[in-house]
Tab-separated table of C-alpha atoms and ligand atoms in Angstrom:
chain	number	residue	atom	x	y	z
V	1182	UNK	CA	57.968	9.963	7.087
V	1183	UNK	CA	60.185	8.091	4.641
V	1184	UNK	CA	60.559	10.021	1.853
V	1185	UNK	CA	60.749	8.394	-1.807
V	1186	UNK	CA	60.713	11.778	-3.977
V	1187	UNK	CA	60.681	15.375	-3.002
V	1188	UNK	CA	58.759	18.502	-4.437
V	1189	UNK	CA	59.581	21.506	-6.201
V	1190	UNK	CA	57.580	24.267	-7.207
V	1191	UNK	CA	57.816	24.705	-11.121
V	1192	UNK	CA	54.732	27.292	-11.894
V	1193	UNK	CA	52.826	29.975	-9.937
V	1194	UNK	CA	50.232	32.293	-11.276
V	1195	UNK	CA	47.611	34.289	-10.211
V	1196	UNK	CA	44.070	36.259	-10.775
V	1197	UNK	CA	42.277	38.925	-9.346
V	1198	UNK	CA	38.451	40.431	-10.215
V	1199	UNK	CA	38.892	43.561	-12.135
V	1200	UNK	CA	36.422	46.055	-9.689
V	1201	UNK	CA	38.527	47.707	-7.056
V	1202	UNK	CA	36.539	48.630	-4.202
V	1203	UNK	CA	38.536	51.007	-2.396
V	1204	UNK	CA	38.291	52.107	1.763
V	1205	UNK	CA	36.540	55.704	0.032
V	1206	UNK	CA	33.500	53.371	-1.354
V	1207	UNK	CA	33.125	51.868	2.082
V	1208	UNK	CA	32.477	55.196	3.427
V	1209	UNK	CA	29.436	55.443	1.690
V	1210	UNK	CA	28.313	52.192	2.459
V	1211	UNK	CA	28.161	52.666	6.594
V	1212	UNK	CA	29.907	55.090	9.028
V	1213	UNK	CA	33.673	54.528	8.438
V	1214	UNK	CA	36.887	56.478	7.159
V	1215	UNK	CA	40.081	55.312	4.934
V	1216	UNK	CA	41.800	56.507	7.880
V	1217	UNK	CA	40.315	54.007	10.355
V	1218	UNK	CA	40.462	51.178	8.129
V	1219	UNK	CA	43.939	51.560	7.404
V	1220	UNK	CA	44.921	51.716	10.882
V	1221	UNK	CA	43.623	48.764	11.933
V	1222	UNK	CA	43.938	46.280	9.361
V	1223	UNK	CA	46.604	47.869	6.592
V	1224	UNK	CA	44.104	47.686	4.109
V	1225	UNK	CA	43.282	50.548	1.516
V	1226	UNK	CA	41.675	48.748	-1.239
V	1227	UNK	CA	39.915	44.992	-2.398
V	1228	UNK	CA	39.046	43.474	-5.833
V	1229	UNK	CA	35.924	41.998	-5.654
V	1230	UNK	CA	33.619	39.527	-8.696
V	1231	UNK	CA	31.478	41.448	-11.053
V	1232	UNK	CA	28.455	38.709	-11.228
V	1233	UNK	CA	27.883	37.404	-14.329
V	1234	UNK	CA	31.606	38.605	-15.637
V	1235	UNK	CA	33.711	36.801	-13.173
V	1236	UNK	CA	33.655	34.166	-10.850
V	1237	UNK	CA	35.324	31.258	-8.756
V	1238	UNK	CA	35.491	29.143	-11.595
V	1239	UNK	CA	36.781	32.348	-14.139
V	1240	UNK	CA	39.669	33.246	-11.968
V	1241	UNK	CA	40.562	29.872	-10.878
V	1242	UNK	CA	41.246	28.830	-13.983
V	1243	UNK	CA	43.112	31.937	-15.285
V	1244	UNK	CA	45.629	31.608	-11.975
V	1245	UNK	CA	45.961	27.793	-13.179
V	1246	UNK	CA	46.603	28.096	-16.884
V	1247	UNK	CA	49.466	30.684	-16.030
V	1248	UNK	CA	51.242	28.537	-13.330
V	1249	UNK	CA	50.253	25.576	-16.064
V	1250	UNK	CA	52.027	27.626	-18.616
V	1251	UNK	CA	55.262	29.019	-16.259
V	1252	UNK	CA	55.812	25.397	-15.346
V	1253	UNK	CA	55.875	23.892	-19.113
V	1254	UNK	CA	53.655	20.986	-18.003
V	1255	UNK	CA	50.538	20.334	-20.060
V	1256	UNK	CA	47.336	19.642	-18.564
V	1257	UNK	CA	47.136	16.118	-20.139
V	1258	UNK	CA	50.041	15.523	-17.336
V	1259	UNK	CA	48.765	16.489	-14.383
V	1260	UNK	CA	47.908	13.973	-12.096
V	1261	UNK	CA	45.828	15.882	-9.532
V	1262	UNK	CA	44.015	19.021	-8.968
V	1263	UNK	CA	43.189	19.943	-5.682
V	1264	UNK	CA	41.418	23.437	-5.367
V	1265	UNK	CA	41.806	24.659	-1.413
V	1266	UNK	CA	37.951	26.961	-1.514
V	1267	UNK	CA	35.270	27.665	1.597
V	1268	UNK	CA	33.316	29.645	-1.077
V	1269	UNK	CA	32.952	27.475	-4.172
V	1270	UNK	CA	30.510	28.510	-7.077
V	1271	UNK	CA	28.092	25.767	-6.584
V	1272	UNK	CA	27.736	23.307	-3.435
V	1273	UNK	CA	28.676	20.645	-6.557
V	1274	UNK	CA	30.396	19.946	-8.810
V	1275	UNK	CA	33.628	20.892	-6.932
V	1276	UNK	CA	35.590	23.661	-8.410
V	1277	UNK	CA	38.298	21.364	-9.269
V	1278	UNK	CA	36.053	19.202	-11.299
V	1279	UNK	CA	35.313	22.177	-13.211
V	1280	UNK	CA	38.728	23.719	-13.689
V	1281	UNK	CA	39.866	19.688	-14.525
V	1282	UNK	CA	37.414	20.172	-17.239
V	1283	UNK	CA	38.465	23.772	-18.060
V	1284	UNK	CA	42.281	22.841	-18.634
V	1285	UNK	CA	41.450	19.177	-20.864
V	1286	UNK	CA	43.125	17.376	-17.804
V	1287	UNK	CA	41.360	14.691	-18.543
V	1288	UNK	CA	43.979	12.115	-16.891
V	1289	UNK	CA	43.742	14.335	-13.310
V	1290	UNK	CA	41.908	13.458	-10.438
V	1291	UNK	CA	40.202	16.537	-9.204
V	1292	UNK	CA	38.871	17.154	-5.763
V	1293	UNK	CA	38.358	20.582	-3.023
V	1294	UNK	CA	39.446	20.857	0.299
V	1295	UNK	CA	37.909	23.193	2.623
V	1296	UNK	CA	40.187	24.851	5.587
V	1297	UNK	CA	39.039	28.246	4.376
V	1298	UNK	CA	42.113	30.744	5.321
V	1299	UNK	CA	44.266	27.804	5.829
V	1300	UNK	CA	43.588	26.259	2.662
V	1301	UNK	CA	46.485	26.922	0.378
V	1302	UNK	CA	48.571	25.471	2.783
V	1303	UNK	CA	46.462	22.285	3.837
V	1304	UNK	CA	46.551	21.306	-0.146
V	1305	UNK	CA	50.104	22.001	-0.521
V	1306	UNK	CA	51.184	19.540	2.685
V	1307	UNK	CA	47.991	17.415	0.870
V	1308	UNK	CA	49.498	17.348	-2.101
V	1309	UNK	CA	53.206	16.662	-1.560
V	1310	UNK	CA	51.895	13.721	0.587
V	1311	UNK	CA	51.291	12.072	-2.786
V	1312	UNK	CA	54.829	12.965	-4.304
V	1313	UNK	CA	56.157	11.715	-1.111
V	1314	UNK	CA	54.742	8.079	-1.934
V	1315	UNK	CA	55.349	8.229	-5.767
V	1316	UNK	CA	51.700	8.165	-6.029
V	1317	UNK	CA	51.866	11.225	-8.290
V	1318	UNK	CA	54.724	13.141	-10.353
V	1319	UNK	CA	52.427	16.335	-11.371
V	1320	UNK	CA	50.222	18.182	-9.204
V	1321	UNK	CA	48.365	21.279	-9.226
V	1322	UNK	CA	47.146	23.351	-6.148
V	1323	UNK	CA	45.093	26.292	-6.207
V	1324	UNK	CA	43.781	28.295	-3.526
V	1325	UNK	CA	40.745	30.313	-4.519
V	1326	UNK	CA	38.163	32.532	-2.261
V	1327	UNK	CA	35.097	34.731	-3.764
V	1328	UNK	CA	34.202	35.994	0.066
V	1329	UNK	CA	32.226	39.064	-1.347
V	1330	UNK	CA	29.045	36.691	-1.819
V	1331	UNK	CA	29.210	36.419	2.098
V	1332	UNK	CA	29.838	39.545	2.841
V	1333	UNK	CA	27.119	41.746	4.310
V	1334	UNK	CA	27.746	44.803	2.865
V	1335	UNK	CA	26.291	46.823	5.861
V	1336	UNK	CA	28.793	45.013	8.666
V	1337	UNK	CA	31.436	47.233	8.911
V	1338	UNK	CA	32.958	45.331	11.189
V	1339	UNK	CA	33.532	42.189	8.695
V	1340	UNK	CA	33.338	43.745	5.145
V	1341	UNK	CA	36.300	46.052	5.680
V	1342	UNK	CA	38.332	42.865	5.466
V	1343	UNK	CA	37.874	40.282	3.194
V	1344	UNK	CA	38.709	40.505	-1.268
V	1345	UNK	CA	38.029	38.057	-3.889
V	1346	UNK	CA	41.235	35.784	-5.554
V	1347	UNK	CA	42.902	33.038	-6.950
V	1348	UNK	CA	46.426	31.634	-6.754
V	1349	UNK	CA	48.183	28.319	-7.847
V	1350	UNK	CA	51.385	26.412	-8.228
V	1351	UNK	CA	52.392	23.596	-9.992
V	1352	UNK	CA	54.462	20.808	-7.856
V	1353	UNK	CA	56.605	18.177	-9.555
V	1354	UNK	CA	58.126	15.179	-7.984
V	1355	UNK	CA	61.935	15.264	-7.851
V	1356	UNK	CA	64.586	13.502	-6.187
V	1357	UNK	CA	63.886	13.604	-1.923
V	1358	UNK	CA	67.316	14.918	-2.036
V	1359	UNK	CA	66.684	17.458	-3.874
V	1360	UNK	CA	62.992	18.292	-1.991
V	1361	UNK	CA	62.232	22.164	-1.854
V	1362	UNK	CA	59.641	21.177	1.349
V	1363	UNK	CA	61.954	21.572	4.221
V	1364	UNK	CA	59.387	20.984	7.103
V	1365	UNK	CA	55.731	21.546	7.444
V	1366	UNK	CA	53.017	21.093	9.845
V	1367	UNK	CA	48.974	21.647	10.066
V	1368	UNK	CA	46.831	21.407	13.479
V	1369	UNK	CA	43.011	21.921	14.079
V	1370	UNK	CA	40.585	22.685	16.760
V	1371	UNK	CA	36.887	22.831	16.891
V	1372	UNK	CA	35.701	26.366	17.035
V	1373	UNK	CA	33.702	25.791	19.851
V	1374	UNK	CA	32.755	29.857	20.417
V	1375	UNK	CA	31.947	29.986	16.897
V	1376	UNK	CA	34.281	33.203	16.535
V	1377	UNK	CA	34.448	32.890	12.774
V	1378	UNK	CA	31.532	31.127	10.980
V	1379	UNK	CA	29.788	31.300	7.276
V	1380	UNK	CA	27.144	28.856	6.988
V	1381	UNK	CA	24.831	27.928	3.694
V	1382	UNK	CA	21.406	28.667	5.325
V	1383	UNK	CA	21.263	31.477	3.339
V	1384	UNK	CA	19.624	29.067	0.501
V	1385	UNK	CA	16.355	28.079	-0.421
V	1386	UNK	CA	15.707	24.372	0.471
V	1387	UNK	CA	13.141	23.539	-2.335
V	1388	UNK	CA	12.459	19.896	-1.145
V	1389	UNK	CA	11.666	21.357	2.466
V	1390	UNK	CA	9.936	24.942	1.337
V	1391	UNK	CA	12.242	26.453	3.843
V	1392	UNK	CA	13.660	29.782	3.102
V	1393	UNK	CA	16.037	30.648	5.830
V	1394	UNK	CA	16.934	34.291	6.088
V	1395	UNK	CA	20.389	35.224	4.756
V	1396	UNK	CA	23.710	34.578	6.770
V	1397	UNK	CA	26.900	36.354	6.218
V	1398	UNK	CA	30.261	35.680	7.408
V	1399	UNK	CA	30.328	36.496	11.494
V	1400	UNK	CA	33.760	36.883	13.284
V	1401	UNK	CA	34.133	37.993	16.661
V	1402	UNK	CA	37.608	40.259	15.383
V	1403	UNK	CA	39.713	40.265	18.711
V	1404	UNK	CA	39.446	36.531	19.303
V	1405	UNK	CA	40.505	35.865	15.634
V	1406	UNK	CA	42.941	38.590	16.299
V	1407	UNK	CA	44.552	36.563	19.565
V	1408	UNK	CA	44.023	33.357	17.869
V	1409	UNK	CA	46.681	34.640	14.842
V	1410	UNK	CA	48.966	35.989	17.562
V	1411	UNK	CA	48.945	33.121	19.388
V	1412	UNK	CA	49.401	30.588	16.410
V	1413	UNK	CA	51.638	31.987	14.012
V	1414	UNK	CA	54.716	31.624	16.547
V	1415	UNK	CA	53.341	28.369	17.687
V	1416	UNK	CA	53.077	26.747	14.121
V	1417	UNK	CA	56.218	27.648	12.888
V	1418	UNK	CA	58.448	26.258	16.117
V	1419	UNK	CA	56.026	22.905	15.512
V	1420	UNK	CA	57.521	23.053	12.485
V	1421	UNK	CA	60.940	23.776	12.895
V	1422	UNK	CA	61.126	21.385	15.414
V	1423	UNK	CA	61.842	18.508	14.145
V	1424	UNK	CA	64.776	20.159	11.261
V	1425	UNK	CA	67.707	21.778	11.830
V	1426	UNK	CA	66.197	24.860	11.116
V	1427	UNK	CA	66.066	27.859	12.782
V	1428	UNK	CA	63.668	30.927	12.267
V	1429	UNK	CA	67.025	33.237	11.482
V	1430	UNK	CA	67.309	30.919	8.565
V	1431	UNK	CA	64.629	32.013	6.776
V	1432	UNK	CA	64.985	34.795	4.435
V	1433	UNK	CA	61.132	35.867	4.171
V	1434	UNK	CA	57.949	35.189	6.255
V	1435	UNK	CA	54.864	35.066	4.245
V	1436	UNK	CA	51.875	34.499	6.322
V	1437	UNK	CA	48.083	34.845	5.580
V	1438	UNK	CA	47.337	37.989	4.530
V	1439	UNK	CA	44.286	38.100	7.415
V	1440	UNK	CA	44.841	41.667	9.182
V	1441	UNK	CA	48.434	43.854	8.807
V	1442	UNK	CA	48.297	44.165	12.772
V	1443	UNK	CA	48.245	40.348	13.037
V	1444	UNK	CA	51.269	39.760	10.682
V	1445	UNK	CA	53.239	42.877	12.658
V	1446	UNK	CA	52.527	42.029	15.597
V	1447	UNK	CA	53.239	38.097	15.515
V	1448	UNK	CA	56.693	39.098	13.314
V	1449	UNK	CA	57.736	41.400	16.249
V	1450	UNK	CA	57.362	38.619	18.697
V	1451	UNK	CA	58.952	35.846	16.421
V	1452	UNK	CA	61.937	38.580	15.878
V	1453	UNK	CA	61.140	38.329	12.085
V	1454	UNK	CA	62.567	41.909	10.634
V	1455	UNK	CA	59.794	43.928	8.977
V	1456	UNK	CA	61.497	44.145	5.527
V	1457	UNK	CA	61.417	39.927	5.739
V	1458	UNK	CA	57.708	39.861	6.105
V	1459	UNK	CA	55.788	39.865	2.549
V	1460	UNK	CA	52.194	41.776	2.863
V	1461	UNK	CA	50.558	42.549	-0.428
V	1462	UNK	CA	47.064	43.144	1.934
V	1463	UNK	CA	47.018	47.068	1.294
V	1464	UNK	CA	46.067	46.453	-2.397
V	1465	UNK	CA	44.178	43.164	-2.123
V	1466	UNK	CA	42.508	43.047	1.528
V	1467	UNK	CA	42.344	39.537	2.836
V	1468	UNK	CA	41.865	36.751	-0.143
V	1469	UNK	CA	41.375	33.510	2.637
V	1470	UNK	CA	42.444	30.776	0.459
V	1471	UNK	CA	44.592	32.599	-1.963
V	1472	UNK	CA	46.164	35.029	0.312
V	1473	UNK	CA	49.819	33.319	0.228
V	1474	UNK	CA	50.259	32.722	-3.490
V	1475	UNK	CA	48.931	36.220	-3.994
V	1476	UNK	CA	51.440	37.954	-1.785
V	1477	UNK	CA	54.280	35.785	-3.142
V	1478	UNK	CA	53.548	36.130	-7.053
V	1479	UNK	CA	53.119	39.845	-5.828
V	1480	UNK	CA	56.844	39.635	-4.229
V	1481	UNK	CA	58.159	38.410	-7.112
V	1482	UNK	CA	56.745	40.962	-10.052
V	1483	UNK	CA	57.784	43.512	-7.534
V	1484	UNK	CA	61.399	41.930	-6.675
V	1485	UNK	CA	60.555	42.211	-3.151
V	1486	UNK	CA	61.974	38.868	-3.104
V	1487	UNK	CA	65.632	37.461	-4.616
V	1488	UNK	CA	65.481	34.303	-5.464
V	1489	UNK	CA	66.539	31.263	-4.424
V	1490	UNK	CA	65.460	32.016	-0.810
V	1491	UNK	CA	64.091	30.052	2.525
V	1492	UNK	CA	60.196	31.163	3.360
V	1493	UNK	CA	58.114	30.218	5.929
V	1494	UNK	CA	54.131	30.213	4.300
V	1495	UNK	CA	51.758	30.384	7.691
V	1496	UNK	CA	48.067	29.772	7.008
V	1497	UNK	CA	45.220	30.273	9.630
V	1498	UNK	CA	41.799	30.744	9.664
V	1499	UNK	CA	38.234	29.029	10.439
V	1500	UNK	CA	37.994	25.699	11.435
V	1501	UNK	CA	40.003	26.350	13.556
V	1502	UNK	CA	42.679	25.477	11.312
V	1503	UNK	CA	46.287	26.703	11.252
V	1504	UNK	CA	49.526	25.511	9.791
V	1505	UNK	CA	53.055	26.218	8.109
V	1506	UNK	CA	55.305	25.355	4.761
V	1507	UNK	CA	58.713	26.009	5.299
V	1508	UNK	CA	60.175	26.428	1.638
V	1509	UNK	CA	63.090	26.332	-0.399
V	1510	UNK	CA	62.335	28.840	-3.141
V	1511	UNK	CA	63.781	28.322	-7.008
V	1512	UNK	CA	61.331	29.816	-9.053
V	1513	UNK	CA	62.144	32.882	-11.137
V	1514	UNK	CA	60.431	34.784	-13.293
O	500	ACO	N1	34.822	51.949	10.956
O	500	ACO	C1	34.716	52.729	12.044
O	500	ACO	N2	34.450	52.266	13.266
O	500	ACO	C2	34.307	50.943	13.402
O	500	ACO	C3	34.404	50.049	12.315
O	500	ACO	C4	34.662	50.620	11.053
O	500	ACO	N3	34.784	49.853	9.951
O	500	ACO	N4	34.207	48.789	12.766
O	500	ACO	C5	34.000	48.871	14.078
O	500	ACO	N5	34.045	50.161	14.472
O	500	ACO	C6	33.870	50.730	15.809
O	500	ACO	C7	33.083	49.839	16.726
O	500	ACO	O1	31.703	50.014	16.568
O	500	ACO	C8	33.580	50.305	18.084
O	500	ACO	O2	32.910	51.484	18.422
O	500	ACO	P1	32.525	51.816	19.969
O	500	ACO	O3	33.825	51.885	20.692
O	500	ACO	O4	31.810	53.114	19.860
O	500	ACO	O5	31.687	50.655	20.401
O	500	ACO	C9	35.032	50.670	17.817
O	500	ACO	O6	35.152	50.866	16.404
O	500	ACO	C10	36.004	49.592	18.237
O	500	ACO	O7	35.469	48.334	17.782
O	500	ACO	P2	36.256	47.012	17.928
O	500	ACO	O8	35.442	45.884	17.377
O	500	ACO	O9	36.737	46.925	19.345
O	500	ACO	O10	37.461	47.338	16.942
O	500	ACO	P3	38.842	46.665	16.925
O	500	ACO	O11	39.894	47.611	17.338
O	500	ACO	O12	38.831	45.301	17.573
O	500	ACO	O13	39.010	46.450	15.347
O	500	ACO	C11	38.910	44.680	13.775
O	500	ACO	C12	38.108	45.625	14.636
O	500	ACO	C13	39.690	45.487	12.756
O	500	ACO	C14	37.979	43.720	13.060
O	500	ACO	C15	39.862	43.914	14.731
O	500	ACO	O14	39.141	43.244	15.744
O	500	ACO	C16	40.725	42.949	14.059
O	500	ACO	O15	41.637	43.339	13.377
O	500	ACO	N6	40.461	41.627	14.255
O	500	ACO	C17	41.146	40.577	13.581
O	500	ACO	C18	40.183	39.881	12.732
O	500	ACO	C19	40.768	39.543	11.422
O	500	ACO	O16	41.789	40.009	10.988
O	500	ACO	N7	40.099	38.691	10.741
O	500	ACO	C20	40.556	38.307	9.449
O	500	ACO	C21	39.571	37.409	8.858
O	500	ACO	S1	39.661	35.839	9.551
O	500	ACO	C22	41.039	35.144	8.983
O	500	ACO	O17	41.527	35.486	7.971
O	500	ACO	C23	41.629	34.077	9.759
């Protein structure tokens, strides 16, 4: 596309529930062991909401007013808010009518977008679409998941995986020569076995007196395990493709923190050197939606990452949806 302005990333911040749950809890919960858990998905521990402390709308807005305050832009300037959620607080208001409200952005537009694991990186490509144009100069995208509420707590084949978070960044519009988006791409396909499905029929309907008996989050674990292999290569060629780019260019690989077999085993087969690949999912378990700013704010406090760098962000999840970022990173601490 032609390309008026380009984007770079001027805040980041995060927020995670304060309750660790850790692999050692699980193992009173059903018949499982640290040991197991690690093995197969890299995880050790999750943070998950205390009701009626923390929610959607508590850590959203904490990950928002510290990439709000890293980026020096007040929330009178921000144009647009676009929170990336499958699990919002309340069917409506949308979370980013709430947060708009939260931060006095008063001049934003505010809307969600649901591509649950995918999400962070179907707002960012939403959002720069809008910089792009010189529609907007401000924008700011959070990704936010509170999968606990979903999770039944007796599946331990599901409630190993998932953790509650929050992540944003700030985008400003810039000159295109200057744009910090180097490629990007995002696909879709209709999950026609249904291997990974939440649905909200675990609500009363008062105007039908219908009270459907609870659903939880279902996932049929190896075929979202071959779907990740299979896509994370896949997205990031589509992406590459059509830029001078190759994948030895790029200095880290942070995909969606879904499983720490998925992201080995795809980095093995893209040739991506394990000390390139930024995974944070041993401490946080997977976070759907916020999974990519968490492991990047993560690489940063930590200095896994120097800075300026290439990255490739890879998001995947239900939907289907998939789809990559490849980024030119300037923000420092
Ligand atoms: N603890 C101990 N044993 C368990 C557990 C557990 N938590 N869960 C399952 N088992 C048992 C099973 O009952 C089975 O026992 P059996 O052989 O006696 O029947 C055995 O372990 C093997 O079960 P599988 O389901 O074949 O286990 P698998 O090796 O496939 O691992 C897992 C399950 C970890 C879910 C795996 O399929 C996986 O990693 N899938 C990827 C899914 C994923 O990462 N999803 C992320 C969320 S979606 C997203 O973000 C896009």
């Amino acid at each position: 596309m032609q390309k008026n302005y380009g984007i770079k990333f001027i805040g980041i911040g995060t927020a995670l529930p304060s309750k660790v749950v850790k692999n050692t809890d699980l193992e009173k919960l059903y018949d499982t062991t640290d040991e197991w858990i690690y093995q197969r998905t890299g995880i050790r521990e999750r943070r998950v909401v205390e009701e009626g402390k923390e929610s959607g709308f508590s850590l959203s807005t904490q990950a928002a007013k510290k990439a709000l305050s890293m980026s020096g832009v007040s929330p009178a300037d921000l144009d647009l808010i676009i929170v990336a959620t499958a699990t919002p607080d309340n069917l409506y208001p949308s979370m980013s009518c709430l947060l708009q409200g939260a931060l006095g952005a008063n001049s934003a537009i505010a809307y969600d977008l649901s591509a649950a694991c995918s999400g962070f990186v179907y707002a960012v490509i939403t959002a720069a679409q809008f910089i792009y144009c010189g529609t907007y100069k401000n924008i700011l995208v959070v990704g936010l998941d509170i999968h606990s509420r979903f999770m039944d707590w007796s599946d331990r084949s599901v409630s190993i995986l998932f953790g509650d978070g929050a992540g944003a960044v700030v985008l400003q519009s810039t000159l295109a020569a200057s744009d910090e988006i180097l490629g990007y791409s995002m696909q879709s396909q209709a999950d026609s076995k249904s291997d990974l499905v939440l649905t909200n029929h675990n609500i009363f309907y008062p105007a039908r007196n219908v009270k459907i008996s609870p659903n939880f989050t279902k996932m049929n674990g190896k075929a979202i395990f071959e779907f990740g292999l299979k896509i994370i290569p896949e997205t990031i060629n589509k992406t590459l493709a059509p830029t001078s780019l190759k994948i030895s260019d790029f200095d880290y690989l942070i995909p969606h923190q879904a499983n720490k077999r998925i992201i080995d085993s795809a980095a093995k087969k893209l040739g991506f050197p394990n000390e390139k690949v930024i995974s944070n999912i041993e401490k946080v378990g997977n976070t759907s939606a916020a999974s990519i700013p968490l492991a990047l704010k993560d690489a940063m406090d930590t200095k896994k990452i120097k800075v300026p760098c290439k990255m490739l962000w890879v998001g995947f999840g239900a939907g289907l949806t998939w789809g990559t970022v490849a980024v030119n990173w300037n923000l420092k601490l």
